[in-house]
PDB file of C-alpha atoms in Angstrom:
ATOM      1  CA  MET N   1      -0.027   0.204   0.102  1.00 55.00           C
ATOM      2  CA  ALA N   2       1.369   3.353  -1.095  1.00 68.00           C
ATOM      3  CA  ALA N   3       2.478   5.494   2.025  1.00 77.00           C
ATOM      4  CA  VAL N   4       0.086   8.369   0.197  1.00 78.00           C
ATOM      5  CA  LEU N   5      -2.703   5.854   0.924  1.00 80.00           C
ATOM      6  CA  GLU N   6      -2.124   4.958   4.098  1.00 81.00           C
ATOM      7  CA  GLN N   7      -2.272   8.545   5.124  1.00 82.00           C
ATOM      8  CA  PHE N   8      -5.828   9.049   3.606  1.00 86.00           C
ATOM      9  CA  ILE N   9      -6.876   5.886   5.588  1.00 85.00           C
ATOM     10  CA  GLU N  10      -5.582   7.327   8.401  1.00 84.00           C
ATOM     11  CA  GLY N  11      -7.494  10.357   8.115  1.00 87.00           C
ATOM     12  CA  LEU N  12     -10.697   8.706   7.051  1.00 89.00           C
ATOM     13  CA  GLN N  13     -10.677   6.659   9.819  1.00 85.00           C
ATOM     14  CA  GLN N  14     -10.873   9.811  12.105  1.00 89.00           C
ATOM     15  CA  ALA N  15     -13.700  10.972   9.977  1.00 92.00           C
ATOM     16  CA  SER N  16     -16.970  11.279  12.312  1.00 92.00           C
ATOM     17  CA  THR N  17     -19.643  13.048   9.926  1.00 94.00           C
ATOM     18  CA  LEU N  18     -20.693  12.543   6.257  1.00 93.00           C
ATOM     19  CA  ASP N  19     -18.987  16.277   5.689  1.00 94.00           C
ATOM     20  CA  ASP N  20     -15.814  14.800   6.744  1.00 94.00           C
ATOM     21  CA  VAL N  21     -16.282  11.948   4.195  1.00 94.00           C
ATOM     22  CA  GLN N  22     -16.700  14.713   1.763  1.00 95.00           C
ATOM     23  CA  ALA N  23     -13.886  16.301   2.454  1.00 95.00           C
ATOM     24  CA  SER N  24     -11.829  13.262   2.337  1.00 95.00           C
ATOM     25  CA  VAL N  25     -13.166  12.549  -1.557  1.00 96.00           C
ATOM     26  CA  PHE N  26     -11.195  16.126  -2.669  1.00 96.00           C
ATOM     27  CA  ASP N  27      -8.062  14.823  -0.704  1.00 94.00           C
ATOM     28  CA  LEU N  28      -7.921  11.454  -2.494  1.00 94.00           C
ATOM     29  CA  ARG N  29      -8.457  13.385  -5.909  1.00 96.00           C
ATOM     30  CA  ASP N  30      -5.311  15.712  -4.816  1.00 95.00           C
ATOM     31  CA  ILE N  31      -3.489  12.678  -3.776  1.00 93.00           C
ATOM     32  CA  TYR N  32      -3.992  10.670  -7.151  1.00 94.00           C
ATOM     33  CA  GLU N  33      -3.897  14.130  -9.062  1.00 95.00           C
ATOM     34  CA  VAL N  34      -6.883  13.117 -11.095  1.00 97.00           C
ATOM     35  CA  GLU N  35      -9.871  15.390 -12.196  1.00 97.00           C
ATOM     36  CA  HIS N  36     -12.673  13.856 -10.323  1.00 98.00           C
ATOM     37  CA  VAL N  37     -13.200  11.379  -7.666  1.00 98.00           C
ATOM     38  CA  VAL N  38     -16.768  10.389  -6.788  1.00 98.00           C
ATOM     39  CA  TYR N  39     -18.582   8.046  -4.017  1.00 97.00           C
ATOM     40  CA  HIS N  40     -22.131   7.405  -4.387  1.00 96.00           C
ATOM     41  CA  SER N  41     -24.160   4.731  -2.685  1.00 94.00           C
ATOM     42  CA  VAL N  42     -27.956   3.689  -2.658  1.00 92.00           C
ATOM     43  CA  ASN N  43     -29.430   1.764  -0.021  1.00 85.00           C
ATOM     44  CA  ALA N  44     -32.146  -1.178  -0.032  1.00 79.00           C
ATOM     45  CA  SER N  45     -34.762   1.716   0.720  1.00 85.00           C
ATOM     46  CA  GLY N  46     -33.546   3.691  -2.131  1.00 87.00           C
ATOM     47  CA  GLY N  47     -31.547   6.367   0.276  1.00 89.00           C
ATOM     48  CA  GLN N  48     -28.798   8.139  -1.497  1.00 92.00           C
ATOM     49  CA  TYR N  49     -25.697   9.366  -0.365  1.00 94.00           C
ATOM     50  CA  ALA N  50     -22.688  11.365  -2.642  1.00 96.00           C
ATOM     51  CA  ALA N  51     -19.726  12.707  -1.800  1.00 96.00           C
ATOM     52  CA  LEU N  52     -18.069  14.012  -5.094  1.00 97.00           C
ATOM     53  CA  THR N  53     -16.052  16.736  -6.448  1.00 98.00           C
ATOM     54  CA  TYR N  54     -18.109  17.120  -9.582  1.00 97.00           C
ATOM     55  CA  SER N  55     -19.165  20.832 -10.537  1.00 96.00           C
ATOM     56  CA  THR N  56     -22.612  21.588  -9.178  1.00 95.00           C
ATOM     57  CA  ASP N  57     -23.762  22.677 -12.400  1.00 97.00           C
ATOM     58  CA  TRP N  58     -23.211  19.088 -13.845  1.00 97.00           C
ATOM     59  CA  VAL N  59     -24.601  17.159 -10.454  1.00 96.00           C
ATOM     60  CA  ASP N  60     -27.577  19.429 -11.037  1.00 96.00           C
ATOM     61  CA  GLN N  61     -27.515  18.813 -15.110  1.00 97.00           C
ATOM     62  CA  TYR N  62     -27.143  14.985 -14.170  1.00 96.00           C
ATOM     63  CA  LEU N  63     -30.240  15.025 -11.783  1.00 95.00           C
ATOM     64  CA  SER N  64     -32.464  16.931 -13.789  1.00 96.00           C
ATOM     65  CA  ASN N  65     -31.960  14.917 -17.232  1.00 96.00           C
ATOM     66  CA  GLY N  66     -32.140  11.639 -15.310  1.00 95.00           C
ATOM     67  CA  TYR N  67     -28.928  10.653 -16.821  1.00 96.00           C
ATOM     68  CA  ASP N  68     -28.547   7.596 -14.271  1.00 94.00           C
ATOM     69  CA  ARG N  69     -31.148   5.651 -16.738  1.00 94.00           C
ATOM     70  CA  ILE N  70     -28.880   6.157 -19.479  1.00 96.00           C
ATOM     71  CA  ASP N  71     -25.126   6.628 -17.986  1.00 97.00           C
ATOM     72  CA  PRO N  72     -23.502   3.898 -19.437  1.00 97.00           C
ATOM     73  CA  VAL N  73     -21.028   3.630 -16.352  1.00 97.00           C
ATOM     74  CA  VAL N  74     -24.111   2.997 -13.812  1.00 95.00           C
ATOM     75  CA  VAL N  75     -25.982   0.531 -16.051  1.00 94.00           C
ATOM     76  CA  GLY N  76     -22.710  -1.279 -16.919  1.00 93.00           C
ATOM     77  CA  CYS N  77     -21.174  -1.341 -13.005  1.00 91.00           C
ATOM     78  CA  TYR N  78     -24.785  -2.665 -11.440  1.00 86.00           C
ATOM     79  CA  GLN N  79     -24.239  -5.561 -13.681  1.00 80.00           C
ATOM     80  CA  ARG N  80     -20.615  -6.034 -12.551  1.00 80.00           C
ATOM     81  CA  PHE N  81     -18.438  -6.969  -9.607  1.00 75.00           C
ATOM     82  CA  HIS N  82     -15.075  -6.186 -10.714  1.00 80.00           C
ATOM     83  CA  PRO N  83     -13.607  -2.615 -11.197  1.00 87.00           C
ATOM     84  CA  VAL N  84     -14.456  -1.505 -14.695  1.00 93.00           C
ATOM     85  CA  ASP N  85     -12.446   0.710 -17.085  1.00 97.00           C
ATOM     86  CA  TRP N  86     -14.946   2.920 -18.665  1.00 97.00           C
ATOM     87  CA  ARG N  87     -13.234   1.846 -22.189  1.00 97.00           C
ATOM     88  CA  ARG N  88     -14.817  -1.202 -21.683  1.00 94.00           C
ATOM     89  CA  LEU N  89     -18.076  -0.181 -21.456  1.00 95.00           C
ATOM     90  CA  ASP N  90     -20.836   0.123 -24.210  1.00 94.00           C
ATOM     91  CA  TRP N  91     -20.547   3.553 -25.592  1.00 95.00           C
ATOM     92  CA  SER N  92     -21.603   2.988 -29.388  1.00 94.00           C
ATOM     93  CA  GLY N  93     -25.397   4.352 -29.244  1.00 95.00           C
ATOM     94  CA  LYS N  94     -25.815   7.822 -29.770  1.00 97.00           C
ATOM     95  CA  VAL N  95     -27.546   8.531 -26.562  1.00 97.00           C
ATOM     96  CA  SER N  96     -24.233   7.217 -24.758  1.00 97.00           C
ATOM     97  CA  ARG N  97     -22.250   9.075 -27.166  1.00 96.00           C
ATOM     98  CA  ASP N  98     -23.974  12.584 -26.418  1.00 97.00           C
ATOM     99  CA  PHE N  99     -24.041  11.831 -22.846  1.00 97.00           C
ATOM    100  CA  MET N 100     -20.128  11.303 -22.902  1.00 97.00           C
ATOM    101  CA  GLY N 101     -20.058  14.960 -24.795  1.00 97.00           C
ATOM    102  CA  GLU N 102     -21.829  16.776 -22.361  1.00 97.00           C
ATOM    103  CA  ALA N 103     -20.055  14.978 -19.059  1.00 97.00           C
ATOM    104  CA  GLN N 104     -16.565  15.751 -21.230  1.00 97.00           C
ATOM    105  CA  ASN N 105     -17.757  19.512 -21.753  1.00 97.00           C
ATOM    106  CA  ALA N 106     -18.503  19.705 -17.853  1.00 97.00           C
ATOM    107  CA  GLY N 107     -14.722  18.421 -17.123  1.00 97.00           C
ATOM    108  CA  VAL N 108     -15.665  15.095 -16.405  1.00 97.00           C
ATOM    109  CA  GLY N 109     -12.643  13.882 -18.327  1.00 97.00           C
ATOM    110  CA  ASN N 110     -12.452  11.311 -21.068  1.00 97.00           C
ATOM    111  CA  GLN N 111     -11.244   8.312 -18.956  1.00 98.00           C
ATOM    112  CA  GLY N 112     -12.550   6.777 -16.060  1.00 98.00           C
ATOM    113  CA  TYR N 113     -12.138   3.576 -13.695  1.00 97.00           C
ATOM    114  CA  THR N 114     -15.253   2.744 -11.662  1.00 96.00           C
ATOM    115  CA  VAL N 115     -15.142   0.064  -8.629  1.00 91.00           C
ATOM    116  CA  PRO N 116     -18.819  -1.260  -7.939  1.00 89.00           C
ATOM    117  CA  ILE N 117     -19.345  -2.188  -4.085  1.00 85.00           C
ATOM    118  CA  ARG N 118     -22.126  -4.326  -2.556  1.00 79.00           C
ATOM    119  CA  GLY N 119     -22.545  -3.942   0.944  1.00 75.00           C
ATOM    120  CA  PRO N 120     -25.306  -5.448   3.543  1.00 73.00           C
ATOM    121  CA  SER N 121     -28.781  -5.388   3.399  1.00 75.00           C
ATOM    122  CA  GLY N 122     -28.712  -4.692  -0.524  1.00 79.00           C
ATOM    123  CA  GLN N 123     -26.877  -1.733  -0.380  1.00 85.00           C
ATOM    124  CA  PHE N 124     -24.851  -0.768  -3.891  1.00 89.00           C
ATOM    125  CA  ALA N 125     -22.384   1.938  -4.288  1.00 93.00           C
ATOM    126  CA  MET N 126     -19.763   3.054  -6.576  1.00 96.00           C
ATOM    127  CA  PHE N 127     -16.220   4.522  -6.363  1.00 97.00           C
ATOM    128  CA  THR N 128     -14.903   6.434  -9.409  1.00 98.00           C
ATOM    129  CA  VAL N 129     -11.874   8.130 -10.332  1.00 98.00           C
ATOM    130  CA  SER N 130     -11.910  10.306 -13.959  1.00 98.00           C
ATOM    131  CA  HIS N 131      -9.404  12.186 -15.844  1.00 98.00           C
ATOM    132  CA  ASN N 132      -8.371  13.553 -19.152  1.00 97.00           C
ATOM    133  CA  ALA N 133      -5.264  11.479 -20.192  1.00 98.00           C
ATOM    134  CA  SER N 134      -4.397   9.406 -23.580  1.00 98.00           C
ATOM    135  CA  ASP N 135      -5.182   5.601 -23.384  1.00 98.00           C
ATOM    136  CA  THR N 136      -1.378   4.660 -22.825  1.00 98.00           C
ATOM    137  CA  LYS N 137      -1.195   7.320 -19.589  1.00 98.00           C
ATOM    138  CA  TRP N 138      -4.658   5.885 -18.650  1.00 98.00           C
ATOM    139  CA  THR N 139      -3.476   2.403 -18.604  1.00 97.00           C
ATOM    140  CA  ARG N 140      -0.353   3.437 -16.821  1.00 97.00           C
ATOM    141  CA  PHE N 141      -2.556   5.145 -14.357  1.00 97.00           C
ATOM    142  CA  THR N 142      -4.928   2.292 -13.469  1.00 95.00           C
ATOM    143  CA  GLU N 143      -2.190  -0.639 -13.756  1.00 92.00           C
ATOM    144  CA  ALA N 144      -0.011   1.232 -11.183  1.00 92.00           C
ATOM    145  CA  HIS N 145      -2.944   2.376  -8.737  1.00 92.00           C
ATOM    146  CA  THR N 146      -5.762  -0.406  -9.273  1.00 88.00           C
ATOM    147  CA  ARG N 147      -5.228  -2.385  -5.676  1.00 83.00           C
ATOM    148  CA  ASP N 148      -4.815   1.157  -3.925  1.00 87.00           C
ATOM    149  CA  LEU N 149      -8.205   2.288  -5.600  1.00 90.00           C
ATOM    150  CA  ILE N 150     -10.070  -0.820  -4.597  1.00 85.00           C
ATOM    151  CA  LEU N 151      -8.986  -0.400  -1.108  1.00 84.00           C
ATOM    152  CA  ALA N 152      -9.885   3.267  -0.847  1.00 90.00           C
ATOM    153  CA  ALA N 153     -13.275   2.340  -2.376  1.00 90.00           C
ATOM    154  CA  HIS N 154     -13.731   0.153   0.254  1.00 85.00           C
ATOM    155  CA  TYR N 155     -12.794   1.837   3.067  1.00 86.00           C
ATOM    156  CA  LEU N 156     -14.925   5.353   1.944  1.00 91.00           C
ATOM    157  CA  ASN N 157     -17.907   2.718   1.686  1.00 89.00           C
ATOM    158  CA  GLN N 158     -17.215   0.954   4.780  1.00 86.00           C
ATOM    159  CA  LYS N 159     -16.790   4.630   6.720  1.00 90.00           C
ATOM    160  CA  ALA N 160     -19.829   5.960   5.018  1.00 91.00           C
ATOM    161  CA  LEU N 161     -21.906   3.052   6.509  1.00 88.00           C
ATOM    162  CA  GLU N 162     -20.626   3.226   9.889  1.00 87.00           C
ATOM    163  CA  ILE N 163     -21.660   7.258  10.182  1.00 91.00           C
ATOM    164  CA  GLU N 164     -25.011   6.260   8.705  1.00 85.00           C
ATOM    165  CA  ASN N 165     -25.499   3.508  11.171  1.00 79.00           C
ATOM    166  CA  GLY N 166     -24.534   5.774  14.102  1.00 78.00           C
ATOM    167  CA  GLY N 167     -20.841   4.896  14.616  1.00 64.00           C
ATOM    168  CA  THR N 168     -20.831   1.083  13.762  1.00 55.00           C
ATOM    169  CA  ALA N 169     -20.714  -0.539  10.563  1.00 53.00           C
ATOM    170  CA  LYS N 170     -22.753  -3.922  10.291  1.00 52.00           C
ATOM    171  CA  SER N 171     -20.757  -7.018   9.495  1.00 52.00           C
ATOM    172  CA  THR N 172     -22.437 -10.593   9.123  1.00 53.00           C
ATOM    173  CA  ALA N 173     -18.763 -12.044   8.223  1.00 58.00           C
ATOM    174  CA  ARG N 174     -18.065 -14.941  10.219  1.00 77.00           C
ATOM    175  CA  ALA N 175     -14.520 -15.074  12.125  1.00 88.00           C
ATOM    176  CA  LEU N 176     -11.283 -15.639  10.175  1.00 91.00           C
ATOM    177  CA  SER N 177      -8.817 -18.344  11.377  1.00 92.00           C
ATOM    178  CA  PRO N 178      -5.736 -17.477  12.600  1.00 92.00           C
ATOM    179  CA  ARG N 179      -3.940 -19.033   9.353  1.00 93.00           C
ATOM    180  CA  GLU N 180      -6.575 -16.650   7.308  1.00 94.00           C
ATOM    181  CA  ARG N 181      -5.544 -13.988   9.290  1.00 92.00           C
ATOM    182  CA  ASP N 182      -2.315 -14.403   8.609  1.00 93.00           C
ATOM    183  CA  ALA N 183      -2.354 -14.920   5.004  1.00 94.00           C
ATOM    184  CA  LEU N 184      -4.151 -11.702   4.299  1.00 93.00           C
ATOM    185  CA  THR N 185      -1.936  -9.832   6.464  1.00 91.00           C
ATOM    186  CA  LEU N 186       1.015 -10.639   4.386  1.00 92.00           C
ATOM    187  CA  LEU N 187      -0.974 -10.010   1.342  1.00 90.00           C
ATOM    188  CA  ALA N 188      -1.628  -6.362   2.809  1.00 85.00           C
ATOM    189  CA  LEU N 189       1.907  -5.776   3.758  1.00 82.00           C
ATOM    190  CA  GLY N 190       2.478  -6.211   0.113  1.00 82.00           C
ATOM    191  CA  TYR N 191       4.310  -9.890   0.129  1.00 90.00           C
ATOM    192  CA  SER N 192       3.302 -11.942  -3.130  1.00 92.00           C
ATOM    193  CA  ARG N 193       1.984 -15.086  -2.714  1.00 93.00           C
ATOM    194  CA  ALA N 194       5.285 -17.036  -2.882  1.00 94.00           C
ATOM    195  CA  GLN N 195       6.653 -14.539  -0.160  1.00 95.00           C
ATOM    196  CA  ALA N 196       3.623 -15.275   1.807  1.00 94.00           C
ATOM    197  CA  SER N 197       3.643 -19.055   1.854  1.00 94.00           C
ATOM    198  CA  GLU N 198       7.480 -19.094   2.629  1.00 95.00           C
ATOM    199  CA  SER N 199       7.171 -16.651   5.485  1.00 94.00           C
ATOM    200  CA  LEU N 200       4.256 -19.393   6.420  1.00 94.00           C
ATOM    201  CA  GLU N 201       6.429 -22.282   6.025  1.00 93.00           C
ATOM    202  CA  ILE N 202       3.371 -23.642   3.820  1.00 94.00           C
ATOM    203  CA  SER N 203       2.899 -24.376   0.323  1.00 94.00           C
ATOM    204  CA  GLU N 204       1.219 -21.966  -2.386  1.00 93.00           C
ATOM    205  CA  HIS N 205      -1.627 -24.396  -2.401  1.00 93.00           C
ATOM    206  CA  THR N 206      -2.232 -24.203   1.060  1.00 93.00           C
ATOM    207  CA  LEU N 207      -1.901 -20.614   1.164  1.00 94.00           C
ATOM    208  CA  ARG N 208      -4.454 -20.463  -1.557  1.00 93.00           C
ATOM    209  CA  VAL N 209      -6.817 -22.581   0.450  1.00 91.00           C
ATOM    210  CA  TYR N 210      -6.641 -20.281   3.298  1.00 93.00           C
ATOM    211  CA  ILE N 211      -7.222 -17.025   1.191  1.00 94.00           C
ATOM    212  CA  GLU N 212     -10.209 -18.779  -0.291  1.00 92.00           C
ATOM    213  CA  GLY N 213     -11.403 -19.264   2.826  1.00 91.00           C
ATOM    214  CA  ALA N 214     -11.226 -15.905   4.041  1.00 92.00           C
ATOM    215  CA  ARG N 215     -12.938 -14.762   0.548  1.00 90.00           C
ATOM    216  CA  TYR N 216     -15.649 -16.513   1.585  1.00 85.00           C
ATOM    217  CA  LYS N 217     -16.488 -15.531   4.990  1.00 88.00           C
ATOM    218  CA  LEU N 218     -15.600 -12.103   3.818  1.00 87.00           C
ATOM    219  CA  GLY N 219     -18.136 -11.963   0.930  1.00 83.00           C
ATOM    220  CA  ALA N 220     -15.391 -10.699  -1.065  1.00 83.00           C
ATOM    221  CA  MET N 221     -15.372 -11.194  -4.828  1.00 75.00           C
ATOM    222  CA  ASN N 222     -11.548 -11.514  -5.138  1.00 83.00           C
ATOM    223  CA  THR N 223      -8.194 -11.291  -2.985  1.00 88.00           C
ATOM    224  CA  THR N 224      -7.859  -7.572  -2.884  1.00 84.00           C
ATOM    225  CA  HIS N 225     -11.533  -7.035  -2.074  1.00 84.00           C
ATOM    226  CA  ALA N 226     -11.094  -9.504   1.007  1.00 87.00           C
ATOM    227  CA  VAL N 227      -7.699  -7.944   2.133  1.00 87.00           C
ATOM    228  CA  ALA N 228      -9.801  -4.438   1.993  1.00 82.00           C
ATOM    229  CA  LEU N 229     -12.436  -5.885   4.044  1.00 83.00           C
ATOM    230  CA  ALA N 230     -10.454  -7.341   6.378  1.00 85.00           C
ATOM    231  CA  LEU N 231      -8.305  -4.000   6.757  1.00 79.00           C
ATOM    232  CA  ALA N 232     -11.860  -1.928   6.921  1.00 73.00           C
ATOM    233  CA  GLN N 233     -13.294  -3.942   9.541  1.00 77.00           C
ATOM    234  CA  GLY N 234     -10.182  -4.227  11.888  1.00 75.00           C
ATOM    235  CA  ARG N 235      -9.742  -7.931  11.222  1.00 83.00           C
ATOM    236  CA  LEU N 236      -6.069  -7.668  10.642  1.00 80.00           C
ATOM    237  CA  VAL N 237      -3.597  -6.416  13.248  1.00 66.00           C
ATOM    238  CA  PHE N 238      -0.019  -5.368  12.165  1.00 61.00           C
TER     239      PHE N 238
END
């Protein structure tokens, strides 16, 4: 985990209001030097919360035109579990192209990367970074920062849920075994699977069993997600 992200997470953990979460989103935008960062959550009852760096003019335009019904990012990510580079979405239709043109005119950026988040009790959220960049530069950016962006997304979601629930984030995940916790801790510290298995004096196959067990208990979509959830829920001790 990059030192700047660690600093961001430490600051986020001190947040006690949704205004603090909003400020954290601006901090994250500046850390990664992108045009915008957006976190948007919808709970099972339809209640919504957003922390974002878009201009109020674009937000008003988006809401008044009901763009959430045709936005390829919203439509595409709702059907996915894995992070999505906007270039992989379907922008072929005229409505989608016109929408993207308006978004770019509003300063959203021509590139984007969105992390779908599925929380407790039917909650759905999206975390997005967007920027103006060439395909080559954006590919380098996402390859360099994907893991940290996923971690940031889940930390933001965890903190927002915690504040909305009055200070305690709900979790139905089962307890991790000591070995499952050890495996995720080493991965969180940046160990490769080979290094982690060597440190634990087990085979990579056995390590994979522990990781998969932790993923199942945490309800994680992949290993990085499992590490993010375990960190956000305070299950890993360094």
